[in-house]
Coordinates of C-alpha atoms and ligand atoms in Angstrom, one line a residue:
M1 CA 0.2 0.1 0.1
S2 CA 2.5 3.1 0.6
T3 CA 4.3 4.1 -1.9
L4 CA 7.0 4.6 0.3
F5 CA 9.9 5.7 -1.6
D6 CA 9.7 6.8 -5.4
A7 CA 11.9 9.7 -4.4
D8 CA 15.7 9.6 -4.3
L9 CA 16.4 7.7 -1.7
D10 CA 19.6 8.3 -1.1
R11 CA 19.7 12.0 -1.8
P12 CA 21.5 14.5 0.5
P13 CA 20.4 16.7 2.5
L14 CA 19.2 19.9 1.3
A15 CA 22.0 23.3 1.8
T16 CA 19.9 25.8 3.0
A17 CA 16.7 26.0 5.3
L18 CA 15.5 29.4 2.2
D19 CA 16.3 26.1 -0.5
A20 CA 13.9 23.9 1.5
L21 CA 11.9 26.4 1.7
Q22 CA 11.8 27.1 -2.3
Q23 CA 12.0 24.2 -4.4
V24 CA 9.9 22.0 -1.4
F25 CA 7.2 23.2 -0.6
G26 CA 6.9 26.1 -3.4
Y27 CA 7.3 28.9 -0.2
E28 CA 8.5 32.6 -1.3
S29 CA 9.6 33.6 2.4
F30 CA 9.6 32.9 6.0
R31 CA 6.3 33.9 7.8
G32 CA 7.2 35.7 11.3
E33 CA 9.4 33.2 13.3
Q34 CA 9.6 30.3 11.3
Q35 CA 13.3 31.6 10.1
A36 CA 14.7 31.5 13.8
I37 CA 13.0 29.2 15.2
V38 CA 14.1 27.1 12.0
Q39 CA 17.6 28.6 12.2
R40 CA 17.9 27.5 15.7
L41 CA 17.3 23.6 15.5
I42 CA 19.5 23.5 11.8
D43 CA 22.3 24.8 14.3
G44 CA 21.8 21.7 16.7
G45 CA 19.7 24.2 20.0
N46 CA 16.4 22.9 21.7
A47 CA 13.1 25.1 21.3
L48 CA 9.9 25.8 22.3
V49 CA 7.0 27.3 19.8
L50 CA 3.8 28.6 20.8
M51 CA 2.1 29.1 17.1
P52 CA -1.7 29.6 16.9
T53 CA -3.4 26.9 15.0
G54 CA -2.8 27.5 10.6
G55 CA 0.8 29.9 11.9
G56 CA 2.9 27.2 10.2
K57 CA 3.8 24.9 13.1
S58 CA 4.5 22.1 10.6
L59 CA 7.6 23.8 8.3
C60 CA 9.6 24.3 11.9
Y61 CA 10.2 21.4 12.2
Q62 CA 10.4 20.5 8.8
I63 CA 12.5 22.0 7.0
P64 CA 15.8 21.2 9.6
A65 CA 14.3 18.1 9.4
L66 CA 15.3 18.0 5.4
V67 CA 18.5 20.4 5.8
R68 CA 19.7 17.9 9.0
P69 CA 21.4 15.0 7.5
G70 CA 19.6 12.2 9.7
T71 CA 15.8 11.8 10.1
G72 CA 13.0 13.9 11.8
V73 CA 11.2 12.2 14.4
V74 CA 7.9 13.7 14.9
I75 CA 6.1 12.4 18.0
S76 CA 2.6 13.2 17.2
P77 CA -0.8 11.5 19.3
L78 CA -3.2 11.8 16.0
I79 CA -2.6 8.1 14.5
A80 CA -5.7 8.7 12.1
L81 CA -4.1 11.7 10.6
M82 CA -0.4 10.2 10.0
Q83 CA -1.7 9.2 7.1
D84 CA -2.8 12.1 5.5
Q85 CA 0.2 14.2 6.7
V86 CA 2.4 11.4 5.0
D87 CA 0.7 11.5 1.8
A88 CA 0.9 15.5 1.6
L89 CA 4.5 15.2 2.2
Q90 CA 5.3 12.7 -0.3
E91 CA 3.4 14.2 -2.8
L92 CA 5.9 17.3 -2.2
G93 CA 8.8 15.0 -2.7
V94 CA 10.2 14.2 1.2
R95 CA 10.9 10.9 1.6
A96 CA 8.1 10.7 4.9
A97 CA 6.5 7.5 7.0
F98 CA 4.7 6.8 9.7
L99 CA 5.1 3.8 12.5
N100 CA 1.8 3.8 13.9
S101 CA -0.9 0.5 15.4
S102 CA -2.8 0.9 12.4
Q103 CA 0.0 -0.8 10.4
T104 CA 0.8 -4.6 9.2
P105 CA 4.1 -5.9 10.5
G106 CA 5.0 -6.0 7.4
V107 CA 5.1 -3.0 6.3
A108 CA 6.5 -1.4 10.2
R109 CA 9.5 -3.0 9.2
E110 CA 10.1 -2.0 5.7
V111 CA 9.8 1.8 7.5
E112 CA 12.5 0.4 10.1
Q113 CA 14.9 -0.6 7.3
A114 CA 14.3 2.5 5.9
Y115 CA 14.9 4.8 8.4
L116 CA 18.0 2.1 9.8
R117 CA 18.9 2.9 6.0
G118 CA 19.0 6.5 6.0
Q119 CA 16.6 7.3 3.8
L120 CA 13.9 9.0 5.8
D121 CA 13.7 12.4 5.6
L122 CA 11.1 12.3 8.2
L123 CA 9.7 9.3 10.3
Y124 CA 6.2 9.7 12.7
I125 CA 5.4 8.1 15.5
A126 CA 2.8 7.5 18.0
P127 CA 3.8 8.4 21.8
E128 CA 3.0 4.9 23.4
R129 CA 5.3 3.7 20.5
L130 CA 7.3 5.3 20.4
L131 CA 7.7 4.5 24.2
T132 CA 8.0 0.9 24.1
P133 CA 12.1 -0.7 24.6
R134 CA 11.8 -2.5 20.5
C135 CA 11.4 1.4 19.0
L136 CA 14.0 3.2 21.7
E137 CA 16.3 0.7 20.7
L138 CA 15.9 1.1 16.8
L139 CA 15.7 4.8 16.9
A140 CA 19.0 4.1 18.6
R141 CA 20.3 2.7 15.4
G142 CA 19.7 5.1 12.9
R143 CA 20.8 8.5 12.9
I144 CA 18.6 11.3 14.4
A145 CA 17.7 14.6 12.8
L146 CA 15.9 16.0 15.4
F147 CA 13.0 15.5 17.3
A148 CA 9.6 17.5 17.3
I149 CA 7.7 16.7 20.1
D150 CA 3.6 18.0 18.4
E151 CA 0.4 19.1 19.9
A152 CA 2.7 19.4 22.4
H153 CA -0.2 21.0 25.4
C154 CA -0.9 17.1 25.3
V155 CA 1.8 17.2 28.5
S156 CA -0.9 19.0 30.6
Q157 CA -3.0 17.2 32.9
W158 CA -5.0 20.7 32.4
G159 CA -6.0 20.6 29.4
H160 CA -8.8 18.9 27.6
D161 CA -6.0 16.6 25.4
F162 CA -4.5 15.4 28.1
R163 CA -1.9 11.9 27.0
P164 CA -0.1 10.1 29.6
E165 CA 2.4 8.9 28.0
Y166 CA 3.7 12.2 27.1
Q167 CA 4.8 12.7 30.5
Q168 CA 7.8 10.1 29.6
L169 CA 8.7 11.7 26.9
D170 CA 11.6 12.8 29.0
I171 CA 13.5 10.8 27.8
L172 CA 14.2 12.0 24.7
A173 CA 16.3 14.0 27.1
Q174 CA 18.3 11.0 28.1
R175 CA 19.2 9.5 26.2
W176 CA 19.6 11.8 23.5
P177 CA 21.1 14.8 24.8
T178 CA 22.5 16.6 21.8
V179 CA 19.9 15.4 19.6
P180 CA 17.9 19.1 18.8
R181 CA 14.2 19.1 20.6
V182 CA 11.4 21.1 19.8
A183 CA 8.3 21.1 21.4
L184 CA 5.0 22.8 19.4
T185 CA 1.7 23.8 20.4
A186 CA -1.2 26.1 19.9
T187 CA -2.1 26.6 23.5
A188 CA -0.5 29.7 24.8
T189 CA -1.7 29.8 28.2
E190 CA 1.2 30.4 31.2
A191 CA 0.1 26.7 33.2
T192 CA 0.6 24.9 29.7
R193 CA 4.0 26.1 28.8
A194 CA 5.1 25.6 32.3
D195 CA 4.1 22.1 32.3
I196 CA 5.3 21.8 29.0
I197 CA 9.3 22.8 30.1
T198 CA 9.3 20.8 33.1
C199 CA 8.4 17.6 31.0
L200 CA 10.4 17.7 28.3
S201 CA 13.3 19.8 30.1
L202 CA 13.4 22.8 27.7
Q203 CA 14.4 24.9 30.6
D204 CA 17.0 26.3 28.6
S205 CA 15.7 26.6 25.3
P206 CA 14.3 30.0 23.4
Q207 CA 10.6 30.1 23.9
F208 CA 9.3 31.1 20.0
I209 CA 5.9 33.0 20.7
A210 CA 3.9 34.2 17.8
S211 CA 1.6 36.5 17.4
F212 CA -1.9 34.6 17.6
D213 CA -3.9 36.6 15.2
R214 CA -5.6 35.0 12.7
P215 CA -6.8 38.1 11.0
N216 CA -8.7 36.2 8.4
I217 CA -11.1 34.9 10.7
C218 CA -13.8 37.4 11.0
Y219 CA -15.0 37.3 14.5
R220 CA -18.9 37.1 16.0
I221 CA -21.1 36.3 18.4
V222 CA -24.8 35.9 18.9
E223 CA -27.7 35.9 20.9
K224 CA -29.2 32.6 21.4
H225 CA -32.9 32.4 20.3
E226 CA -33.1 29.3 17.9
V227 CA -30.0 28.0 17.4
R228 CA -30.7 25.2 14.8
R229 CA -32.4 27.7 12.9
Q230 CA -30.2 30.2 13.2
L231 CA -27.5 28.4 12.3
L232 CA -29.0 26.9 9.3
N233 CA -29.9 30.5 8.4
F234 CA -25.8 31.7 8.5
I235 CA -24.6 28.5 6.8
R236 CA -27.4 29.0 3.7
E237 CA -26.9 33.0 3.4
E238 CA -22.8 33.3 3.7
H239 CA -21.7 29.5 3.3
G240 CA -23.9 27.4 0.6
G241 CA -21.3 25.1 -0.3
D242 CA -18.5 25.6 1.8
C243 CA -16.7 22.9 4.2
G244 CA -17.5 23.9 7.8
I245 CA -17.3 22.2 11.2
V246 CA -20.2 23.0 14.0
Y247 CA -19.0 22.9 17.6
A248 CA -21.4 21.5 20.2
L249 CA -21.3 20.2 23.6
S250 CA -22.9 16.7 23.8
R251 CA -23.3 13.5 22.0
S252 CA -26.8 13.9 21.4
R253 CA -27.1 17.9 20.7
V254 CA -24.3 16.6 17.2
E255 CA -26.3 13.9 16.3
D256 CA -29.9 16.0 16.1
T257 CA -27.8 19.1 14.8
A258 CA -26.1 16.8 12.2
E259 CA -30.0 15.0 11.4
F260 CA -31.3 18.8 11.4
L261 CA -28.8 20.0 8.8
N262 CA -28.9 17.0 6.5
R263 CA -32.9 17.5 6.8
N264 CA -32.7 20.9 5.4
G265 CA -30.9 19.8 2.5
L266 CA -27.1 19.8 3.9
T267 CA -24.5 17.3 3.7
A268 CA -22.9 17.1 7.6
L269 CA -22.5 14.3 9.5
P270 CA -21.5 13.4 13.2
Y271 CA -18.5 12.9 14.9
H272 CA -18.2 12.3 18.8
A273 CA -16.0 9.9 21.1
G274 CA -19.5 7.5 21.6
L275 CA -19.7 6.7 17.6
P276 CA -17.3 3.7 16.4
A277 CA -13.9 4.1 15.5
P278 CA -14.5 3.1 12.0
T279 CA -17.8 5.5 11.2
R280 CA -15.8 8.3 13.1
A281 CA -12.7 7.0 11.1
E282 CA -15.0 7.3 7.7
H283 CA -16.7 10.7 8.5
Q284 CA -13.6 12.6 9.2
A285 CA -11.9 11.1 5.8
R286 CA -14.8 11.7 3.9
F287 CA -14.8 15.5 5.2
L288 CA -10.8 15.9 4.6
R289 CA -11.7 14.4 0.6
E290 CA -15.1 15.4 0.1
D291 CA -15.8 19.0 -0.9
G292 CA -18.9 21.2 1.0
I293 CA -19.3 18.5 4.6
I294 CA -20.3 20.1 7.6
M295 CA -18.8 18.2 10.5
V296 CA -20.6 18.5 13.7
A297 CA -19.0 17.8 16.1
T298 CA -17.6 17.8 20.2
I299 CA -14.1 19.0 21.0
A300 CA -13.2 15.2 19.9
F301 CA -12.5 16.1 17.0
G302 CA -10.6 18.5 15.2
M303 CA -6.7 18.4 16.7
G304 CA -4.1 18.3 13.8
V305 CA -7.0 18.2 11.0
N306 CA -5.2 20.6 8.4
K307 CA -7.6 21.3 5.7
P308 CA -6.7 24.3 4.7
D309 CA -10.5 25.5 3.4
V310 CA -12.3 25.1 6.3
R311 CA -14.8 28.6 5.4
F312 CA -16.3 28.5 9.1
V313 CA -16.4 27.1 12.3
A314 CA -19.5 27.8 14.1
H315 CA -20.5 26.9 17.9
I316 CA -23.8 26.5 19.2
D317 CA -23.2 25.8 22.5
L318 CA -20.6 28.0 24.8
P319 CA -16.9 26.7 25.1
K320 CA -15.6 26.1 28.3
S321 CA -12.5 28.1 27.6
I322 CA -11.4 31.4 25.2
E323 CA -8.1 28.8 25.1
G324 CA -10.3 25.7 23.6
Y325 CA -12.5 28.1 21.4
Y326 CA -9.6 30.0 20.0
Q327 CA -8.3 26.2 19.0
E328 CA -11.4 25.3 17.6
T329 CA -12.4 28.8 15.7
G330 CA -8.3 28.5 14.7
R331 CA -9.1 25.4 12.4
A332 CA -10.8 28.1 9.7
G333 CA -9.0 29.4 7.0
R334 CA -5.6 28.5 7.3
D335 CA -5.3 29.3 3.5
S336 CA -5.2 32.3 5.0
L337 CA -8.4 33.0 2.3
P338 CA -11.6 34.8 4.8
A339 CA -13.1 32.3 7.1
D340 CA -15.9 33.0 9.6
A341 CA -15.9 31.9 13.7
W342 CA -19.9 32.3 14.2
L343 CA -20.7 31.8 18.1
A344 CA -24.7 31.4 19.6
Y345 CA -24.7 31.5 23.0
G346 CA -27.3 32.2 25.6
L347 CA -28.1 32.2 30.0
Q348 CA -29.1 28.5 29.9
D349 CA -25.4 27.9 28.1
V350 CA -24.1 29.3 31.5
V351 CA -26.1 27.9 33.9
Q352 CA -25.5 24.3 32.4
Q353 CA -21.8 25.0 32.4
R354 CA -21.7 25.5 36.1
R355 CA -23.6 22.7 36.9
M356 CA -21.8 20.6 35.0
I357 CA -18.3 21.5 36.4
D358 CA -19.8 21.8 40.2
A359 CA -20.9 18.1 38.8
S360 CA -17.7 17.1 37.6
E361 CA -14.8 15.4 39.2
G362 CA -11.4 16.6 40.5
D363 CA -10.3 19.1 43.2
A364 CA -11.8 22.6 44.2
L365 CA -8.9 23.9 43.0
H366 CA -9.4 22.6 39.5
Q367 CA -13.0 23.1 39.7
R368 CA -12.4 27.0 40.2
R369 CA -10.0 27.2 37.4
Q370 CA -12.8 26.1 35.3
V371 CA -14.9 28.8 36.7
R372 CA -12.7 31.5 35.8
Q373 CA -12.3 29.9 32.8
L374 CA -16.3 30.1 31.7
D375 CA -16.3 33.5 33.2
A376 CA -13.9 35.1 30.7
M377 CA -15.8 33.5 28.3
L378 CA -18.7 34.4 29.5
A379 CA -17.1 38.4 29.3
L380 CA -15.7 37.6 25.9
C381 CA -19.2 37.3 24.8
E382 CA -20.7 40.4 26.6
A383 CA -17.6 42.5 25.7
V384 CA -18.4 45.9 24.2
T385 CA -15.2 46.2 22.4
C386 CA -13.6 44.4 19.9
R387 CA -13.2 40.8 20.1
R388 CA -10.3 39.9 18.6
Q389 CA -8.6 42.5 20.9
Q390 CA -10.2 40.5 23.9
L391 CA -9.1 37.8 22.2
L392 CA -5.7 38.1 22.1
A393 CA -5.4 39.9 25.7
Y394 CA -6.2 36.5 26.4
F395 CA -2.7 35.5 25.7
G396 CA -1.1 38.2 26.5
Q397 CA -1.2 40.5 23.4
T398 CA -2.1 43.5 21.8
V399 CA -3.4 44.6 19.0
E400 CA -5.2 47.6 17.8
P401 CA -9.4 47.2 16.9
C402 CA -9.2 45.0 13.7
G403 CA -12.2 46.4 11.4
N404 CA -13.3 42.4 10.8
C405 CA -15.5 41.5 13.9
D406 CA -18.8 41.6 14.8
T407 CA -18.4 44.8 17.4
C408 CA -16.2 46.7 15.3
L409 CA -17.9 46.1 11.7
E410 CA -21.2 47.2 13.6
P411 CA -20.3 48.9 17.4
P412 CA -22.7 48.1 19.7
T413 CA -24.4 51.2 20.7
T414 CA -24.6 51.1 24.3
W415 CA -27.5 52.5 27.0
D416 CA -26.9 53.1 31.0
G417 CA -27.9 50.1 32.2
T418 CA -27.3 50.9 35.9
I419 CA -30.9 51.5 36.9
A420 CA -32.3 47.6 35.2
V421 CA -28.9 46.0 36.8
Q422 CA -30.3 47.7 40.4
K423 CA -33.6 46.2 39.9
L424 CA -32.4 43.2 38.8
L425 CA -29.8 42.9 42.0
S426 CA -32.3 43.7 44.4
A427 CA -35.1 41.3 43.6
I428 CA -32.3 38.8 43.9
Y429 CA -31.2 40.5 47.0
R430 CA -35.1 40.8 48.6
L431 CA -35.6 37.0 48.0
W432 CA -33.2 36.1 49.7
R433 CA -33.1 38.8 52.7
E434 CA -36.1 38.3 53.2
R435 CA -37.6 35.1 52.1
G436 CA -34.2 33.3 52.3
Q437 CA -35.2 32.1 48.8
R438 CA -33.3 31.7 45.9
F439 CA -34.6 30.7 42.2
G440 CA -33.4 30.6 38.6
G441 CA -32.8 33.3 36.2
G442 CA -36.7 32.8 34.5
H443 CA -38.0 33.4 37.6
I444 CA -36.7 36.1 38.6
I445 CA -37.3 37.8 35.5
D446 CA -41.0 36.7 35.1
I447 CA -40.6 38.7 39.3
L448 CA -39.5 42.0 37.9
R449 CA -42.1 41.8 34.7
G450 CA -45.2 41.0 37.3
Q451 CA -46.0 38.0 35.6
M452 CA -48.8 36.6 37.5
T453 CA -47.4 33.1 37.0
D454 CA -48.0 29.9 38.7
R455 CA -45.3 29.5 40.7
V456 CA -45.3 33.9 41.6
K457 CA -48.6 32.5 43.3
Q458 CA -47.5 29.8 45.0
H459 CA -44.6 32.1 46.9
D460 CA -46.8 35.2 47.0
H461 CA -44.0 36.8 45.0
Q462 CA -46.2 39.4 43.9
S463 CA -46.3 40.9 47.0
L464 CA -42.7 41.7 47.0
T465 CA -41.9 45.6 46.4
V466 CA -39.5 44.8 43.2
F467 CA -42.8 42.6 41.5
G468 CA -43.3 44.1 38.5
V469 CA -40.6 47.0 37.8
G470 CA -39.2 45.9 35.3
A471 CA -42.5 45.8 32.9
D472 CA -40.7 48.3 30.8
L473 CA -38.4 45.6 29.7
T474 CA -39.5 42.6 27.7
T475 CA -38.2 39.1 28.9
E476 CA -35.7 39.3 25.9
A477 CA -34.7 41.9 27.2
W478 CA -34.4 41.4 31.0
R479 CA -31.8 37.5 30.2
G480 CA -29.3 40.2 28.0
I481 CA -29.0 41.9 31.5
L482 CA -28.7 39.0 33.4
R483 CA -26.0 37.8 31.0
Q484 CA -24.0 41.1 31.6
A485 CA -24.6 41.3 35.0
L486 CA -23.2 37.0 35.2
A487 CA -20.0 38.7 32.9
L488 CA -19.2 41.8 34.9
G489 CA -19.1 39.2 38.0
L490 CA -22.1 41.2 39.7
L491 CA -23.7 37.6 39.8
T492 CA -22.7 34.6 40.0
V493 CA -24.7 30.3 39.0
D494 CA -25.0 29.5 42.2
L495 CA -22.8 26.2 43.1
E496 CA -25.1 24.8 45.5
G497 CA -28.4 25.4 44.0
Y498 CA -29.7 24.1 41.2
G499 CA -28.9 26.8 38.5
T500 CA -30.1 29.6 41.2
L501 CA -28.5 32.7 41.8
A502 CA -26.8 35.1 44.3
L503 CA -25.3 38.0 44.7
T504 CA -21.1 38.5 44.6
P505 CA -19.6 41.3 46.9
A506 CA -18.7 43.7 43.4
S507 CA -22.9 43.8 43.4
R508 CA -22.3 46.3 46.5
D509 CA -21.2 49.1 44.3
V510 CA -23.5 49.2 42.6
L511 CA -26.6 48.7 44.6
K512 CA -25.2 51.3 46.7
G513 CA -25.0 53.4 43.5
E514 CA -21.8 54.5 43.3
R515 CA -21.0 52.7 39.4
T516 CA -22.8 53.3 36.0
L517 CA -22.4 50.6 34.0
M518 CA -23.1 51.0 30.2
L519 CA -24.3 47.9 28.3
R520 CA -24.6 46.2 25.3
P521 CA -27.9 46.8 23.6
V522 CA -30.3 44.4 24.2
A523 CA -33.4 42.4 22.6
H524 CA -32.7 42.7 19.3
E525 CA -29.8 40.6 17.5
T526 CA -26.6 42.3 16.9
H527 CA -24.2 40.4 15.0
A528 CA -23.1 41.6 11.6
K529 CA -25.1 40.8 8.6
S530 CA -24.0 39.4 5.5
G531 CA -22.4 41.5 3.5
R532 CA -21.1 43.0 5.9
R533 CA -17.2 42.5 5.9
S534 CA -13.9 44.6 6.6
A535 CA -12.4 46.5 3.5
R536 CA -9.9 43.9 4.2
S537 CA -11.4 40.8 4.1
A538 CA -13.4 41.8 1.5
D539 CA -9.9 41.8 -0.4
L540 CA -9.1 38.2 0.4
A541 CA -12.2 37.0 -0.7
A542 CA -12.2 39.0 -4.1
A543 CA -13.8 37.3 -6.6
L544 CA -12.3 36.2 -9.4
P545 CA -13.1 37.1 -12.6
P546 CA -15.4 35.6 -14.9
D547 CA -12.4 34.1 -16.6
A548 CA -10.6 33.3 -14.4
Q549 CA -13.3 31.7 -12.6
Q550 CA -13.7 29.7 -15.6
R551 CA -10.0 27.9 -15.4
F552 CA -10.3 28.2 -11.7
E553 CA -13.3 25.9 -12.2
R554 CA -11.6 24.1 -14.6
L555 CA -8.1 23.6 -12.1
R556 CA -10.5 22.7 -9.2
A557 CA -12.4 19.6 -11.9
W558 CA -8.8 18.4 -12.7
R559 CA -7.4 18.5 -9.3
A560 CA -10.7 16.1 -8.5
Q561 CA -9.4 13.7 -10.3
V562 CA -6.2 13.2 -9.9
A563 CA -6.9 13.3 -6.4
K564 CA -9.2 10.4 -6.2
T565 CA -6.3 8.5 -8.6
H566 CA -3.9 9.0 -5.3
G567 CA -6.2 8.5 -2.7
V568 CA -5.4 11.4 -1.2
P569 CA -7.7 14.5 -0.3
A570 CA -7.7 17.3 -2.8
Y571 CA -5.7 20.1 -0.7
V572 CA -2.8 17.7 -0.4
I573 CA -2.2 18.4 -4.3
F574 CA -2.6 22.2 -4.5
H575 CA -4.4 24.2 -2.0
D576 CA -7.1 26.2 -3.1
A577 CA -4.9 29.7 -2.7
T578 CA -2.6 28.0 -5.2
L579 CA -4.9 27.2 -8.1
R580 CA -6.5 30.7 -7.6
D581 CA -3.0 32.5 -8.4
I582 CA -2.0 30.2 -11.4
A583 CA -6.0 30.9 -12.4
L584 CA -5.9 34.3 -12.5
Q585 CA -1.5 34.6 -13.6
Q586 CA -1.9 32.5 -16.2
P587 CA 1.9 30.8 -16.1
Q588 CA 2.6 29.5 -20.1
T589 CA 6.0 27.9 -18.9
L590 CA 6.8 25.7 -16.0
D591 CA 9.6 28.1 -15.1
A592 CA 6.1 30.5 -14.7
L593 CA 4.6 28.1 -12.8
G594 CA 7.2 27.8 -10.1
T595 CA 6.9 31.0 -9.4
I596 CA 3.6 30.9 -7.8
S597 CA 3.2 30.1 -3.9
G598 CA 2.7 26.9 -3.4
V599 CA 4.0 25.0 -6.1
G600 CA 7.5 23.9 -5.4
I601 CA 9.9 21.6 -8.1
R602 CA 8.3 18.2 -7.2
K603 CA 4.6 19.2 -7.9
R604 CA 6.1 21.5 -10.4
E605 CA 7.9 18.8 -12.3
A606 CA 4.8 16.2 -11.4
Y607 CA 1.6 18.0 -12.5
G608 CA 3.2 21.3 -14.2
P609 CA 2.4 20.3 -18.5
D610 CA -1.3 18.9 -16.7
V611 CA -1.4 22.5 -15.4
V612 CA -0.3 24.5 -18.0
A613 CA -2.2 22.4 -20.7
C614 CA -5.4 22.8 -18.8
L615 CA -5.0 26.2 -18.6
M616 CA -4.1 26.0 -22.9
D617 CA -7.1 24.5 -23.5
S618 CA -9.4 27.2 -21.4
T619 CA -7.8 29.8 -23.6
N620 CA -8.8 27.7 -26.5
G621 CA -12.4 28.2 -25.3
Q622 CA -12.6 24.2 -25.3
Ligands
ADP1 P1 -0.2 24.6 12.6 O1 0.2 23.2 12.2 O2 0.0 25.7 12.3 O3 -2.1 24.8 12.5 P2 0.7 24.6 9.7 O4 2.0 24.2 9.5 O5 -0.9 23.1 8.5 O6 0.0 25.1 10.4 O7 0.0 25.6 8.0 C1 -0.6 26.1 7.9 C2 -0.9 27.1 6.4 O8 0.1 27.5 5.5 C3 -0.7 25.8 6.0 O9 -0.7 25.4 4.1 C4 0.9 25.7 5.3 O10 1.4 25.5 4.5 C5 0.6 27.2 5.1 N1 2.0 28.4 5.1 C6 3.1 27.8 6.1 N2 4.1 28.6 6.3 C7 4.4 29.7 5.4 C8 5.3 30.5 4.1 N3 6.3 30.6 5.3 N4 4.6 30.7 3.1 C9 3.4 30.3 3.1 N5 2.3 29.2 3.6 C10 2.9 28.9 4.4
ZN2 ZN1 -12.5 43.4 15.7

């Protein structure tokens, strides 16, 4: 099955990093910190690399592996994706292979032999495999260019991707102290970083922290009403035919939502840890290979999926942390073309998550940490300033207002909500002080609005002085105010009660009238409507002129054929961005084709004649 080594087997390493970048990958120049990282590894040093999803981490170890003598050993937790990673590298003419439990012993032996003969540039290994005495002994008999520990945040118990085997990877530093080690992750929090440094003995290594900004992603957060309907409209209006990911918190929501989208004429596949492994593998493969598939998934899906043309990531439940949210949304638009991150959330999300945290196992410290993460997420949702500024501030980075998020595109007109919040807080206060009672948001709002519900009558709440003081605002508006009070830390969802509300010390200033509160508009949707993109993202999206569009379609059809024959995803042949450039520039010769970003030597040779012929055909109008 393996087409392992049709590239020249015994070629010498490439002379320089720039040669490798241009000749193998077909890219003109390094991005951001890539060059410094690559040079550090080539010189034999260790490094810790923090870059956002889609930031370009892979080149940081792939290029040094091509330049240094020996094989680059990549430790990756993602067995299901190794095949695609290796296929993509082989398409570039890189001698890559993997060792994992999905292989027959015969194929594994072939890979081992190639490694020992020095005929591999890159070897991907799952951590549990690597840690076996047999594998360690094998590695010791060959020549290792470097170790790359991908998804290095898996060492940390705090994250949701914790893998115990990762904590044993210190063995690399002990056994091979002179082989450079690079740990890479998109998780940037202090705690995770500290864990990586300790577990992988990187105390003396420089940390390369890239900008976490992903300017081509437009962030939008909307109020949840009828979330599936809202989702459907969002996809239909803005992403017809596009590939995207929808994240939901529970398995049943994943299934329901996928079914709902399918019923409404879209192609959606469910993905969660409760599905049998073969089904998951099949859905993942279809998502990677077919056009226009929508993956509806829990967070179990996505790590390491590097499909470049995911056009949107939608969250229909509130993510548990900004970190998780940022990693998930980062899976959109890796090709740098415009993409959307769309999140719908409501009060119920907050209540539900507080309950889940409360019910979760783990010590108090861990629970408090989770609550803090949720609070930060909530603050992001209720922010009246640029979303990107808020997101990046979470990672300790500052930027100007971005012009490509909902609050920038359509700045919320804030209003003085001090009195409304005072009413809300005092209703909660009085119930507690006068009656020793606590209630959830729904009932409090009924009291404020003066609704004679059964529950109101049952508790004689119509006799409270606050009864009906908020009749001027709709239930919806009150929900918005309540959420903002939560986001501002004036209220908490009580961990002991059933999602009941309690005041925090911070509420005192507001009740005493010593603090003014400017709130987001309430009771109507505040998301940017389609067509309101920033100039920057509109540039990126600039539609191709009709003739170029035709060539692009032709090239895509050709690409689909080739991808099918090779049994690889289409983007492994060429990215959309590369095909767009080709369609625009119409290179007539192989040399001209070679100047286009994403066309390296190997692909120029393998596909150049076809591509040029394809362009000729379209100029001949056939
Ligand atoms: P990460 O692993 O950090 O999520 P990748 O390594 O998958 O990101 O890179 C994201 C995309 O950017 C890929 O499609 C890759 O080919 C492209 N890319 C990376 N570095 C460069 C560069 N220097 N020039 C052009 N494209 C690049
Ligand atoms: Zn913004």
